Short mmCIF file of C-alpha atoms in Angstrom, two decimals:
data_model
loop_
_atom_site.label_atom_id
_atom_site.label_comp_id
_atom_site.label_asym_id
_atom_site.label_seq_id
_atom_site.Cartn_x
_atom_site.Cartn_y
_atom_site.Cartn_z
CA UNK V 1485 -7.68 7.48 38.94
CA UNK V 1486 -10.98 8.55 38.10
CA UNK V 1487 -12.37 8.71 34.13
CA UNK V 1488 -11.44 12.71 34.07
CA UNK V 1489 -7.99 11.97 34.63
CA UNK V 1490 -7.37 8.96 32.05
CA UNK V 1491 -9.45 11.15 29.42
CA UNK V 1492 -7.01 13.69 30.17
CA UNK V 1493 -3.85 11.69 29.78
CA UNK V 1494 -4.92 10.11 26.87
CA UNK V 1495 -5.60 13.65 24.68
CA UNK V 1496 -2.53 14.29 26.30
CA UNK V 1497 -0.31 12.03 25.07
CA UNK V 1498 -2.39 12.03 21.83
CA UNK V 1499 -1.80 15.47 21.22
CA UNK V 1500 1.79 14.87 21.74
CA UNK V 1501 2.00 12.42 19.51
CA UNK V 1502 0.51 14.39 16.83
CA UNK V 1503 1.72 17.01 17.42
CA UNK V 1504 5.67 16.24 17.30
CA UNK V 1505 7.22 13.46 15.24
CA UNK V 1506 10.14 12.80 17.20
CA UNK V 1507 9.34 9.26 18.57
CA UNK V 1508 12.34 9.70 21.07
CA UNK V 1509 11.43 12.89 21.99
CA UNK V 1510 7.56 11.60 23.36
CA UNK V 1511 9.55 8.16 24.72
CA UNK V 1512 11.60 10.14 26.97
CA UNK V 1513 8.66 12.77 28.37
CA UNK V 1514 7.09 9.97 29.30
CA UNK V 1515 9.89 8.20 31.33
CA UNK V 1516 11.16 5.10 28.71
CA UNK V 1517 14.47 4.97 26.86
CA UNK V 1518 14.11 3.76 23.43
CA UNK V 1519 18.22 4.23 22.91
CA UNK V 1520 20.94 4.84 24.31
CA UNK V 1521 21.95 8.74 24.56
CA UNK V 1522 24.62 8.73 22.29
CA UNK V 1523 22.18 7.32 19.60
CA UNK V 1524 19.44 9.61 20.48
CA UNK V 1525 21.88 12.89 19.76
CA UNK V 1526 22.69 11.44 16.36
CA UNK V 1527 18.88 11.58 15.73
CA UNK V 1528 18.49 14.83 17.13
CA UNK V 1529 21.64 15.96 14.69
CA UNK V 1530 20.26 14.45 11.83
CA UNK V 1531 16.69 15.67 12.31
CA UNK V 1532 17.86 19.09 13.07
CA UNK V 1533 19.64 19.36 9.60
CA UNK V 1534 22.61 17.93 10.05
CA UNK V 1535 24.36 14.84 7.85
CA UNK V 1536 24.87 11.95 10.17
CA UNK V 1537 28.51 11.42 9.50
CA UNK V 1538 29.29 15.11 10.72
CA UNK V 1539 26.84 13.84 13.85
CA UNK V 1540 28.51 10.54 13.84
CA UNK V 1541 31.80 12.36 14.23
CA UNK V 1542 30.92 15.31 16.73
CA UNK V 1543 28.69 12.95 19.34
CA UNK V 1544 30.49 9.62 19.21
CA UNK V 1545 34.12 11.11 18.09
CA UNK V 1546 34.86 9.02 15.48
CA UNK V 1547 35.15 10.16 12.09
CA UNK V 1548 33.55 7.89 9.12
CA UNK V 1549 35.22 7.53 5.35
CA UNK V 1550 33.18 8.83 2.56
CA UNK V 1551 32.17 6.16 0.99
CA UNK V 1552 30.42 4.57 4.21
CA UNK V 1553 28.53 7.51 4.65
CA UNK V 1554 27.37 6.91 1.04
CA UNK V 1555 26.99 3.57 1.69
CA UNK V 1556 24.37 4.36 4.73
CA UNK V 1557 22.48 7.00 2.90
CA UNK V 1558 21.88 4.53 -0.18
CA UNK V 1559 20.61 1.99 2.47
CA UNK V 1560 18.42 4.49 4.27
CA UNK V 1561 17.12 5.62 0.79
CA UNK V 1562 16.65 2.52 -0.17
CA UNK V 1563 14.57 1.20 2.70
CA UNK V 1564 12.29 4.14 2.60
#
């Protein structure tokens, strides 16, 4: 590869980076697999608006009590 092409690639994948904050989004256009699918939907739920217990329940099928999804917010709260 000459330097014009890795210049290239690297605004290119800097731009992408910058330019959408989806970390799983840029893993997967470039070819690596952070998580497994089912985990990467919940994401996309979440990020897209969604609570992740009604994304917990449409994607993996199984539907969550209250109180744990209480329990996870608090956590994720809490850790941020």
């Amino acid at each position: 590869m000459s330097k014009k092409q890795i210049m290239s690639n690297c605004i290119s994948i800097a731009l992408l980076i910058a330019l959408i904050p989806n970390i799983y989004f840029i893993a997967d256009k470039m070819g690596i697999q952070l998580a497994p699918a089912w985990y990467q939907d919940i994401v996309n739920w979440v990020s897209a608006g969604g609570t992740l217990t009604t994304g917990f329940a449409i994607i993996v099928g199984v539907t969550v009590p209250a109180w744990i999804a209480e329990a996870a917010a608090a956590f994720g709260i809490a850790s941020a």
